Amino acid sequence: ARDFYKTLEKQEGLPAINTELNFVFEGCYTTHADIKKYNRVLENALPQAEMLSAAAALYGRNYPQDAFTDAWRKTCFNQFHDIFDGSAIHGSYAYSKKLFNIAYETAVLELDGSLKTMGSKIKFQEKTGTPVLVFNTLSWQRDDICEIKIPVGSAKEKFRIFEGKNEVPSQFTGIEEDENGKLFLKIVFIARDVPAAGYKTYYALQGSGPQIGGGESLRAGVTSSTIKAENKFYKITIDPLTGCISGIFDKENSYEILPTLESANMLQLLFEKPHDMSAWNIGKISRTEDLSLDCTVTLVEDGPARIRVRVCRVFGSSSFCQDIVLYDGMRRIDFPCRVDWQEQGTKLIDSPMLKVAFPFSLKESSARFEIPFGSITRPANGHEYPSQKWMDVSGITESGIAYGLSLLNDSKYGCDVKEGVMRLTLLRSSYDPDPRPDKGIQEFTYSLFPHKGRWDARTVRAGYELNNPLVCIPVERRTSNVVRQDLPEIHSFLSLEPQNLILTAFKKAEDSDDIIIRFYESEGRETSAEIKFGFQVKEAGETDLMEKEIRGIPLQDGKITLKTGKYEIKTLRLKM
């Protein structure tokens, strides 16, 4: 190999390729939805657990280095190409699920233990109910939905949520009973201004008085011809006959996002003709069928924190339930889905593939797709493209303003854009080598994120927020006085600016007790990074990806400033 490259160095005029070396086997982006979900869950859960464990280690908890190494090895094993792309035999996925379960159990165990350690160090207010710790593992301050379970002795008990002395709009969503018969009250609320890579404390107080309403114009309405949902940013209209969205009005920009007479959140079945290597390849499409009939549409939640409209329908032996969720004061519109997929492909009949479609009306539009540590523009030609957490179409409205739509997801990788429609591929029914890769219950969420202006780091952040929910747990008050309570009720361990810089790792070093942080530039522009620390750092240095130091970095007033190139990945070592 060395001789080969030495020979090349002597030649002149060699062609240069400065674009992607894709695309083959487009079916692999979607086949075997289970392994795609396992991978995405662990890509998010393990870094979250590492961050919380590294933070808890600052206060005496043991950092489980060996457990994380084992969990990452199992995660990476499942990324072997014939496993992750869905082209392995059926039996191999039982082993992959076992590896996932072990790695996920590690993440949950360490995350829970770390939160309990930090919870024991926080000086909570006296006699103010049950503390609720809300942790944000992303490197920017954010607002997002918080879902908690409060242990109760009776299903009749009621709780309200407070931030200090101020009540926060919240709503009761149900009672859950565990295997031991213990009851839990389920409550949701919007946690606001949760610090970057840090936490904020709320309190759950028992009481049956009336809950305060939402402050951001959150309301719903039902008539025989429409169901409407509205918050500070949007008015959404749902057609009860089709279950599709017939209007999304952007109140801030006085702009109707959907083209006239078009429907959004349209489930479509594309039928692939029989073909070889069906797990790898998408066959020629014989017909497309919109799922726009025979549905039930129900307003299932109408509270001060969120509105939830449920759309259910049946096709063949499969059933589909989608929720359309609008939150108080949030720009993201979520679509959590539960599909019982029973479609069976064979070499003798056309096999259905499930997509969801969102039309748009933008001139001079361009399509952009997230790739690892960056994004790329591709032709809007209907080709099946791979993407990570988001795809985006940005352009110009009829009134001349720059505008865009981002379609986010929590576990899907195939998508396409053509002729004013963006689509996310949800499920397939390939038949070889595995004759039944996706039969059964499938759960996933995609989201719509409209934005004024063309795409930027707002879309990148929205994708991370969907994939990294706030970690919210009630904390048992400490009764012993042995442990010092030094932490405040609200704290940030690290913040990273400007917004185009994205933190991807906050963990212990592989070879010492130093802390490693890693981030990248997401917009393709050079910038100056400013990193502020909420803990004492004595020395800092830049390293390569293997954590070998390249150079020292000066610290000033508890922060670091350094130049970062476009799409550059930076890794820093911090000595305590």
Coordinates of C-alpha atoms in Angstrom, one line a residue:
A1 CA 0.0 0.0 0.0
R2 CA 2.9 2.4 0.8
D3 CA 4.4 1.8 -2.6
F4 CA 1.1 2.4 -4.3
Y5 CA 0.7 5.9 -2.7
K6 CA 4.4 6.7 -3.4
T7 CA 3.8 6.0 -7.1
L8 CA 0.7 8.2 -7.1
E9 CA 2.6 11.1 -5.6
K10 CA 4.9 11.2 -8.6
Q11 CA 2.0 11.5 -11.1
E12 CA 0.4 14.8 -12.2
G13 CA -3.1 15.7 -13.3
L14 CA -4.9 13.1 -11.2
P15 CA -8.7 13.7 -11.1
A16 CA -10.0 15.2 -7.8
I17 CA -13.3 14.2 -6.3
N18 CA -14.8 16.7 -3.9
T19 CA -18.3 15.3 -3.5
E20 CA -19.9 12.2 -2.1
L21 CA -19.1 8.6 -3.2
N22 CA -22.7 7.5 -2.9
F23 CA -25.3 6.1 -3.6
V24 CA -25.9 2.4 -3.8
F25 CA -28.3 0.1 -1.9
E26 CA -30.8 2.8 -1.0
G27 CA -33.1 0.2 0.6
C28 CA -30.6 -0.3 3.4
Y29 CA -31.4 3.2 4.7
T30 CA -34.7 1.9 6.0
T31 CA -34.7 -2.0 6.0
H32 CA -34.9 -3.5 9.6
A33 CA -36.2 -0.5 11.5
D34 CA -35.4 -2.1 14.8
I35 CA -31.6 -2.0 14.4
K36 CA -31.8 1.6 13.2
K37 CA -33.7 2.5 16.3
Y38 CA -31.3 0.6 18.6
N39 CA -28.4 2.5 17.0
R40 CA -29.9 5.9 17.3
V41 CA -31.1 5.3 20.9
L42 CA -27.6 4.3 22.0
E43 CA -25.9 7.1 20.0
N44 CA -27.9 9.5 22.2
A45 CA -28.2 7.6 25.5
L46 CA -24.5 6.7 26.0
P47 CA -23.2 10.3 25.5
Q48 CA -25.9 11.5 27.9
A49 CA -24.9 8.9 30.5
E50 CA -21.2 9.8 30.0
M51 CA -21.8 13.5 30.6
L52 CA -23.9 12.9 33.7
S53 CA -21.3 10.4 35.0
A54 CA -18.4 12.9 34.4
A55 CA -20.4 15.6 36.2
A56 CA -21.2 13.3 39.1
A57 CA -17.5 12.3 39.3
L58 CA -16.7 15.9 40.2
Y59 CA -18.6 15.2 43.4
G60 CA -17.2 11.8 44.3
R61 CA -19.1 9.3 42.3
N62 CA -17.0 6.6 40.6
Y63 CA -16.8 6.9 36.8
P64 CA -17.7 3.5 35.2
Q65 CA -15.0 3.5 32.5
D66 CA -15.1 -0.2 31.9
A67 CA -18.9 -0.4 31.7
F68 CA -19.0 2.4 29.1
T69 CA -16.2 0.8 27.0
D70 CA -18.2 -2.5 26.9
A71 CA -21.4 -0.6 26.0
W72 CA -19.7 1.2 23.1
R73 CA -18.2 -2.0 21.8
K74 CA -21.6 -3.6 21.7
T75 CA -23.0 -0.5 20.0
C76 CA -20.2 -0.5 17.4
F77 CA -20.6 -4.3 16.8
N78 CA -24.2 -3.6 15.8
Q79 CA -22.9 -1.1 13.2
F80 CA -21.3 -3.9 11.2
H81 CA -22.5 -3.3 7.7
D82 CA -24.7 -6.4 7.2
I83 CA -26.3 -5.8 10.6
F84 CA -27.0 -2.1 10.6
D85 CA -28.0 -1.9 6.9
G86 CA -30.7 -4.6 7.5
S87 CA -29.3 -7.2 5.2
A88 CA -28.4 -9.9 7.7
I89 CA -30.4 -13.1 8.2
H90 CA -33.4 -13.0 10.6
G91 CA -31.7 -14.9 13.5
S92 CA -28.8 -12.4 13.8
Y93 CA -31.1 -9.6 15.0
A94 CA -32.0 -11.5 18.2
Y95 CA -28.3 -11.3 19.1
S96 CA -28.2 -7.7 18.1
K97 CA -31.2 -6.9 20.3
K98 CA -29.4 -8.7 23.2
L99 CA -26.3 -6.4 22.7
F100 CA -28.6 -3.4 22.6
N101 CA -30.4 -4.3 25.8
I102 CA -27.1 -4.7 27.7
A103 CA -25.7 -1.4 26.4
Y104 CA -28.9 0.5 27.1
E105 CA -29.2 -0.9 30.6
T106 CA -25.7 0.4 31.3
A107 CA -26.7 3.9 30.0
V108 CA -29.9 4.0 32.1
L109 CA -28.2 2.6 35.2
E110 CA -25.3 5.1 35.1
L111 CA -27.6 8.0 34.2
D112 CA -29.9 7.3 37.1
G113 CA -27.1 6.8 39.6
S114 CA -25.4 10.0 38.5
L115 CA -28.6 12.1 38.9
K116 CA -29.1 10.7 42.3
T117 CA -25.5 11.6 43.3
M118 CA -26.0 15.2 42.1
G119 CA -29.4 15.3 43.6
S120 CA -27.9 14.5 47.0
K121 CA -25.6 17.5 46.7
I122 CA -28.2 20.1 45.8
K123 CA -29.4 22.4 48.5
F124 CA -33.2 22.2 47.9
Q125 CA -35.8 24.6 49.3
E126 CA -37.3 23.4 52.6
K127 CA -40.9 22.2 52.7
T128 CA -41.6 22.8 49.1
G129 CA -42.8 19.4 47.9
T130 CA -40.9 16.9 45.8
P131 CA -37.9 18.3 44.0
V132 CA -37.9 17.5 40.2
L133 CA -34.4 17.7 38.7
V134 CA -34.4 18.6 35.0
F135 CA -31.1 18.0 33.2
N136 CA -30.2 19.3 29.8
T137 CA -27.3 17.4 28.2
L138 CA -27.0 19.8 25.2
S139 CA -24.5 22.7 25.1
W140 CA -27.1 25.5 24.9
Q141 CA -29.9 26.8 27.1
R142 CA -33.3 25.4 25.9
D143 CA -37.0 25.1 26.5
D144 CA -38.5 21.7 26.0
I145 CA -41.2 19.3 27.2
C146 CA -40.6 17.5 30.5
E147 CA -42.5 14.3 31.4
I148 CA -42.3 12.9 34.9
K149 CA -43.8 10.1 37.0
I150 CA -44.6 11.0 40.7
P151 CA -45.0 8.0 43.1
V152 CA -48.5 8.3 44.8
G153 CA -50.5 6.2 47.2
S154 CA -53.8 6.7 45.4
A155 CA -54.9 7.5 41.9
K156 CA -56.9 10.4 43.4
E157 CA -53.8 12.4 44.4
K158 CA -53.1 15.6 42.4
F159 CA -49.8 17.5 42.0
R160 CA -48.9 20.9 40.6
I161 CA -45.5 22.1 39.3
F162 CA -43.6 25.1 40.6
E163 CA -40.4 27.0 39.7
G164 CA -39.6 28.6 43.0
K165 CA -42.9 30.3 44.1
N166 CA -44.3 30.5 40.6
E167 CA -46.6 27.8 39.3
V168 CA -45.7 26.3 35.9
P169 CA -48.5 25.3 33.5
S170 CA -48.7 21.5 33.7
Q171 CA -51.2 18.7 32.9
F172 CA -52.0 15.3 34.2
T173 CA -51.7 12.6 31.5
G174 CA -52.5 9.3 33.3
I175 CA -51.8 6.8 36.0
E176 CA -49.2 4.1 35.6
E177 CA -48.8 0.9 37.8
D178 CA -45.5 -1.0 37.9
E179 CA -45.1 -4.8 38.4
N180 CA -45.2 -4.4 42.1
G181 CA -48.5 -2.5 42.1
K182 CA -46.9 0.9 42.9
L183 CA -48.8 3.8 41.4
F184 CA -47.2 6.7 39.5
L185 CA -48.9 10.0 38.5
K186 CA -47.8 11.1 35.0
I187 CA -47.4 14.9 34.5
V188 CA -46.0 17.0 31.7
F189 CA -44.9 20.6 31.7
I190 CA -42.6 22.9 29.6
A191 CA -39.3 23.4 31.4
R192 CA -37.9 26.8 30.3
D193 CA -34.4 28.2 30.2
V194 CA -32.8 25.0 31.3
P195 CA -29.0 25.8 31.4
A196 CA -26.5 24.5 28.9
A197 CA -25.0 21.1 30.0
G198 CA -26.7 21.6 33.3
Y199 CA -29.8 21.3 35.4
K200 CA -32.7 23.2 36.9
T201 CA -34.9 22.4 39.9
Y202 CA -38.7 22.4 39.9
Y203 CA -41.0 21.3 42.7
A204 CA -44.1 19.0 42.6
L205 CA -46.6 20.1 45.3
Q206 CA -49.6 18.1 46.2
G207 CA -52.8 20.0 45.8
S208 CA -56.2 19.8 44.0
G209 CA -56.7 23.5 43.1
P210 CA -57.2 24.6 39.5
Q211 CA -54.1 24.5 37.3
I212 CA -53.1 27.7 35.8
G213 CA -53.5 28.1 32.0
G214 CA -50.7 28.3 29.4
G215 CA -49.4 31.7 28.7
E216 CA -48.7 31.3 25.0
S217 CA -52.2 31.1 23.4
L218 CA -52.4 27.3 23.4
R219 CA -55.9 26.3 22.4
A220 CA -57.8 23.7 20.5
G221 CA -61.2 23.6 18.8
V222 CA -63.3 20.8 17.3
T223 CA -66.1 21.1 14.7
S224 CA -67.7 18.7 12.3
S225 CA -65.4 19.9 9.5
T226 CA -62.1 20.7 11.2
I227 CA -59.9 20.2 14.2
K228 CA -57.7 23.2 15.1
A229 CA -54.7 23.5 17.3
E230 CA -52.9 26.8 18.0
N231 CA -50.0 28.1 20.0
K232 CA -47.9 31.2 20.0
F233 CA -46.3 30.4 16.6
Y234 CA -48.8 28.4 14.6
K235 CA -52.4 27.7 13.7
I236 CA -52.8 24.1 12.5
T237 CA -55.9 22.8 10.8
I238 CA -56.6 19.1 10.6
D239 CA -59.2 17.5 8.2
P240 CA -61.2 14.9 10.2
L241 CA -62.1 13.1 7.0
T242 CA -58.6 12.4 5.9
G243 CA -56.6 12.8 9.1
C244 CA -54.1 15.0 7.3
I245 CA -53.1 18.6 8.0
S246 CA -54.8 21.0 5.6
G247 CA -53.2 24.2 7.0
I248 CA -50.2 25.4 9.0
F249 CA -50.3 29.1 9.4
D250 CA -47.1 30.8 10.7
K251 CA -48.5 33.6 12.9
E252 CA -45.2 35.4 13.3
N253 CA -44.6 35.7 9.6
S254 CA -48.2 35.8 8.4
Y255 CA -47.4 32.9 6.1
E256 CA -49.4 29.8 5.1
I257 CA -46.8 27.1 4.9
L258 CA -48.8 24.6 2.9
P259 CA -49.7 25.1 -0.8
T260 CA -53.4 25.6 -1.6
L261 CA -55.5 22.4 -1.5
E262 CA -52.4 20.3 -0.5
S263 CA -52.3 18.1 2.6
A264 CA -49.4 17.5 5.0
N265 CA -48.5 14.5 7.1
M266 CA -49.8 12.3 4.4
L267 CA -48.9 8.7 4.8
Q268 CA -48.2 7.1 1.4
L269 CA -47.7 3.4 0.4
L270 CA -45.3 3.0 -2.5
F271 CA -45.5 -0.5 -4.0
E272 CA -42.1 -2.0 -5.1
K273 CA -42.2 -4.5 -7.9
P274 CA -40.5 -7.9 -7.1
H275 CA -36.8 -7.7 -7.4
D276 CA -33.6 -9.4 -6.3
M277 CA -31.7 -8.3 -3.1
S278 CA -34.8 -6.6 -1.8
A279 CA -33.2 -5.7 1.6
W280 CA -30.5 -3.7 -0.3
N281 CA -32.4 -2.3 -3.2
I282 CA -35.7 -0.3 -3.7
G283 CA -37.6 -1.9 -6.5
K284 CA -39.3 -0.1 -9.4
I285 CA -42.5 1.6 -8.0
S286 CA -45.6 0.3 -9.6
R287 CA -48.1 2.6 -7.9
T288 CA -48.5 5.0 -5.0
E289 CA -51.5 5.0 -2.7
D290 CA -52.3 7.8 -0.2
L291 CA -53.7 6.8 3.1
S292 CA -56.4 9.5 3.3
L293 CA -59.6 7.6 4.0
D294 CA -61.3 5.6 6.7
C295 CA -59.6 7.2 9.7
T296 CA -60.6 8.3 13.2
V297 CA -59.4 11.7 14.5
T298 CA -59.6 12.5 18.2
L299 CA -58.5 15.3 20.4
V300 CA -56.9 13.3 23.2
E301 CA -55.1 16.1 25.2
D302 CA -56.0 19.8 25.5
G303 CA -54.1 21.2 28.4
P304 CA -51.9 24.2 29.3
A305 CA -48.6 22.3 28.3
R306 CA -49.6 20.6 25.0
I307 CA -52.3 19.7 22.6
R308 CA -52.4 16.2 21.2
V309 CA -54.6 15.1 18.3
R310 CA -54.6 11.3 17.5
V311 CA -55.2 10.0 14.0
C312 CA -55.7 6.2 13.6
R313 CA -56.4 4.2 10.4
V314 CA -56.0 0.6 9.0
F315 CA -54.6 -0.7 5.7
G316 CA -54.7 -4.4 5.0
S317 CA -53.5 -6.2 8.1
S318 CA -51.6 -3.1 9.4
S319 CA -52.8 -0.3 11.7
F320 CA -51.4 3.2 12.1
C321 CA -51.8 5.6 15.0
Q322 CA -50.2 9.1 14.7
D323 CA -50.3 11.9 17.2
I324 CA -50.0 15.6 16.1
V325 CA -48.5 17.4 19.1
L326 CA -48.3 21.2 19.6
Y327 CA -46.6 22.6 22.7
D328 CA -46.9 25.8 24.7
G329 CA -44.4 28.2 23.4
M330 CA -42.4 25.8 21.3
R331 CA -41.7 25.9 17.5
R332 CA -41.3 22.2 17.0
I333 CA -44.4 20.2 15.9
D334 CA -44.1 16.5 16.9
F335 CA -45.6 13.4 15.2
P336 CA -45.1 10.4 17.5
C337 CA -46.2 7.2 15.6
R338 CA -47.1 3.7 16.6
V339 CA -47.5 1.3 13.6
D340 CA -48.4 -2.4 13.8
W341 CA -46.8 -3.3 10.5
Q342 CA -48.0 -6.6 9.1
E343 CA -47.3 -6.2 5.4
Q344 CA -45.4 -9.1 3.9
G345 CA -43.3 -8.8 0.7
T346 CA -42.6 -11.7 -1.6
K347 CA -41.0 -12.4 -4.9
L348 CA -44.5 -12.8 -6.4
I349 CA -46.3 -9.6 -5.4
D350 CA -45.6 -5.9 -5.1
S351 CA -44.3 -5.0 -1.7
P352 CA -45.4 -1.8 0.1
M353 CA -43.0 0.8 1.4
L354 CA -44.3 3.5 3.8
K355 CA -43.4 7.2 3.5
V356 CA -44.8 10.4 5.0
A357 CA -45.1 13.5 2.8
F358 CA -45.0 17.2 3.5
P359 CA -45.6 19.6 0.6
F360 CA -44.1 23.1 0.4
S361 CA -44.4 26.2 -1.7
L362 CA -41.0 27.8 -2.0
K363 CA -39.2 29.3 -5.0
E364 CA -35.5 28.9 -5.6
S365 CA -35.5 26.1 -3.1
S366 CA -32.6 23.8 -2.2
A367 CA -32.5 20.6 -0.2
R368 CA -30.0 19.9 2.5
F369 CA -29.4 16.8 4.5
E370 CA -27.5 16.1 7.7
I371 CA -24.4 13.9 7.5
P372 CA -22.0 13.0 10.3
F373 CA -20.5 16.2 11.7
G374 CA -22.0 18.4 9.0
S375 CA -24.6 18.6 6.2
I376 CA -24.7 18.7 2.4
T377 CA -26.8 20.1 -0.4
R378 CA -28.1 17.5 -2.9
P379 CA -30.4 17.8 -6.0
A380 CA -34.2 17.7 -5.3
N381 CA -34.7 15.0 -7.9
G382 CA -36.7 12.4 -6.0
H383 CA -33.7 10.1 -5.5
E384 CA -33.6 8.2 -2.2
Y385 CA -30.9 9.9 -0.1
P386 CA -29.5 9.0 3.3
S387 CA -29.7 11.5 6.1
Q388 CA -29.1 11.6 9.9
K389 CA -31.4 13.6 12.2
W390 CA -32.8 16.1 9.7
M391 CA -33.5 17.1 6.2
D392 CA -34.3 20.7 5.1
V393 CA -35.8 22.6 2.2
S394 CA -35.2 26.4 2.2
G395 CA -36.2 29.0 -0.4
I396 CA -38.2 32.1 -1.0
T397 CA -42.0 32.6 -0.3
E398 CA -44.4 34.3 -2.7
S399 CA -44.1 37.5 -0.6
G400 CA -40.3 37.4 -1.0
I401 CA -39.1 36.3 2.4
A402 CA -36.5 33.6 3.0
Y403 CA -38.1 30.6 4.6
G404 CA -37.6 26.9 5.2
L405 CA -39.0 23.7 6.6
S406 CA -36.9 21.1 8.5
L407 CA -38.1 17.5 8.8
L408 CA -36.6 15.9 11.9
N409 CA -36.6 12.3 13.0
D410 CA -35.5 10.1 15.9
S411 CA -34.6 6.9 14.0
K412 CA -35.1 7.1 10.2
Y413 CA -32.4 7.5 7.5
G414 CA -34.0 7.4 4.1
C415 CA -35.7 10.4 2.4
D416 CA -36.4 12.2 -0.8
V417 CA -37.4 15.6 -2.2
K418 CA -39.0 16.4 -5.5
E419 CA -41.5 18.8 -7.1
G420 CA -42.5 20.6 -4.0
V421 CA -42.8 17.6 -1.7
M422 CA -40.3 16.3 1.0
R423 CA -40.8 12.7 2.2
L424 CA -39.3 10.6 5.0
T425 CA -39.2 6.8 4.5
L426 CA -40.6 5.0 7.5
L427 CA -40.9 1.3 6.8
R428 CA -40.3 -1.3 4.1
S429 CA -41.4 -4.9 3.5
S430 CA -38.3 -6.5 1.9
Y431 CA -38.2 -10.3 1.8
D432 CA -34.6 -11.5 1.4
P433 CA -32.4 -12.5 3.1
D434 CA -34.9 -11.9 6.0
P435 CA -38.5 -12.7 4.9
R436 CA -40.0 -10.6 7.8
P437 CA -37.6 -7.8 8.8
D438 CA -40.2 -5.2 10.1
K439 CA -43.3 -7.1 11.0
G440 CA -44.7 -6.1 14.4
I441 CA -45.0 -2.9 16.5
Q442 CA -42.9 0.0 15.3
E443 CA -42.6 3.3 17.3
F444 CA -40.9 6.4 16.1
T445 CA -41.2 10.2 16.0
Y446 CA -40.7 12.7 13.3
S447 CA -41.1 16.5 13.7
L448 CA -41.7 19.6 11.6
F449 CA -39.5 22.6 12.3
P450 CA -40.5 25.7 10.2
H451 CA -38.1 28.6 10.3
K452 CA -37.7 32.1 8.9
G453 CA -34.6 32.4 6.8
R454 CA -32.7 29.6 5.2
W455 CA -31.4 26.6 7.2
D456 CA -28.7 27.2 9.8
A457 CA -27.7 25.9 13.3
R458 CA -31.3 26.3 14.5
T459 CA -32.2 23.2 12.5
V460 CA -29.1 21.3 13.8
R461 CA -30.1 22.2 17.3
A462 CA -33.7 21.2 16.8
G463 CA -32.6 17.8 15.5
Y464 CA -30.4 17.3 18.6
E465 CA -33.3 18.4 20.9
L466 CA -35.7 15.9 19.5
N467 CA -33.1 13.1 19.9
N468 CA -32.0 14.2 23.3
P469 CA -35.0 14.9 25.5
L470 CA -34.6 16.6 28.8
V471 CA -33.8 14.1 31.6
C472 CA -36.5 14.7 34.2
I473 CA -36.7 12.8 37.5
P474 CA -38.3 13.4 41.0
V475 CA -35.5 13.4 43.6
E476 CA -35.9 11.9 47.1
R477 CA -35.0 14.4 49.7
R478 CA -31.8 13.5 51.7
T479 CA -32.5 13.0 55.4
S480 CA -28.9 12.6 56.5
N481 CA -26.6 15.5 57.3
V482 CA -23.5 13.6 56.5
V483 CA -23.3 14.8 52.8
R484 CA -22.5 18.4 52.2
Q485 CA -25.0 20.1 49.9
D486 CA -22.9 22.5 47.9
L487 CA -24.7 22.6 44.5
P488 CA -27.3 25.3 43.8
E489 CA -30.8 24.6 42.5
I490 CA -29.7 25.7 39.0
H491 CA -26.3 25.2 37.4
S492 CA -24.5 24.9 34.1
F493 CA -21.3 22.7 33.8
L494 CA -20.4 24.0 30.4
S495 CA -21.7 26.3 27.7
L496 CA -20.5 26.6 24.1
E497 CA -20.9 29.6 21.8
P498 CA -21.8 30.6 19.1
Q499 CA -24.8 28.6 18.1
N500 CA -23.1 26.8 15.1
L501 CA -20.9 24.8 17.5
I502 CA -22.3 21.5 18.7
L503 CA -21.0 19.6 21.7
T504 CA -20.9 15.8 21.1
A505 CA -18.9 14.5 24.0
F506 CA -18.3 15.3 27.7
K507 CA -16.7 12.4 29.4
K508 CA -13.7 11.1 31.3
A509 CA -10.5 10.5 29.3
E510 CA -9.6 7.0 28.3
D511 CA -6.3 7.0 30.2
S512 CA -6.7 9.4 33.2
D513 CA -9.2 11.3 35.3
D514 CA -9.1 14.3 32.9
I515 CA -12.3 15.3 31.2
I516 CA -12.6 15.2 27.4
I517 CA -15.0 17.5 25.5
R518 CA -15.6 17.3 21.8
F519 CA -17.5 19.6 19.5
Y520 CA -17.8 20.5 15.8
E521 CA -18.7 23.4 13.6
S522 CA -22.1 22.8 11.9
E523 CA -22.7 25.6 9.4
G524 CA -19.6 25.4 7.3
R525 CA -18.0 28.6 8.4
E526 CA -15.0 29.6 10.4
T527 CA -15.7 30.8 13.8
S528 CA -14.2 31.6 17.2
A529 CA -15.4 29.2 19.9
E530 CA -16.0 30.4 23.5
I531 CA -16.3 27.7 26.1
K532 CA -17.3 28.5 29.7
F533 CA -16.9 26.0 32.5
G534 CA -19.0 25.6 35.6
F535 CA -16.3 23.7 37.5
Q536 CA -12.6 24.4 38.2
V537 CA -10.2 23.6 35.3
K538 CA -6.5 24.0 36.0
E539 CA -5.2 23.2 32.5
A540 CA -6.5 22.7 29.0
G541 CA -5.1 21.3 25.8
E542 CA -6.2 20.4 22.3
T543 CA -5.9 16.7 21.3
D544 CA -6.6 14.5 18.3
L545 CA -9.5 12.1 18.2
M546 CA -7.3 9.5 20.0
E547 CA -7.0 12.0 22.9
K548 CA -3.2 12.5 22.2
E549 CA -2.3 16.1 23.1
I550 CA -1.5 18.5 20.2
R551 CA -1.0 21.8 22.0
G552 CA -1.9 23.6 25.2
I553 CA -4.7 26.2 25.3
P554 CA -4.7 29.2 27.6
L555 CA -7.4 29.6 30.2
Q556 CA -8.7 33.0 31.2
D557 CA -11.4 33.6 33.8
G558 CA -12.7 30.1 33.6
K559 CA -13.2 30.0 29.8
I560 CA -11.4 29.1 26.6
T561 CA -11.4 30.9 23.3
L562 CA -10.1 29.2 20.1
K563 CA -10.5 29.4 16.4
T564 CA -12.5 26.6 14.7
G565 CA -12.6 25.9 11.0
K566 CA -15.6 25.1 8.9
Y567 CA -17.0 21.6 9.8
E568 CA -13.9 21.1 12.0
I569 CA -14.1 18.6 14.9
K570 CA -12.3 19.8 18.1
T571 CA -11.3 17.7 21.0
L572 CA -10.1 19.2 24.3
R573 CA -8.5 17.6 27.4
L574 CA -9.3 19.4 30.7
K575 CA -7.2 18.8 33.8
M576 CA -9.0 19.3 37.2

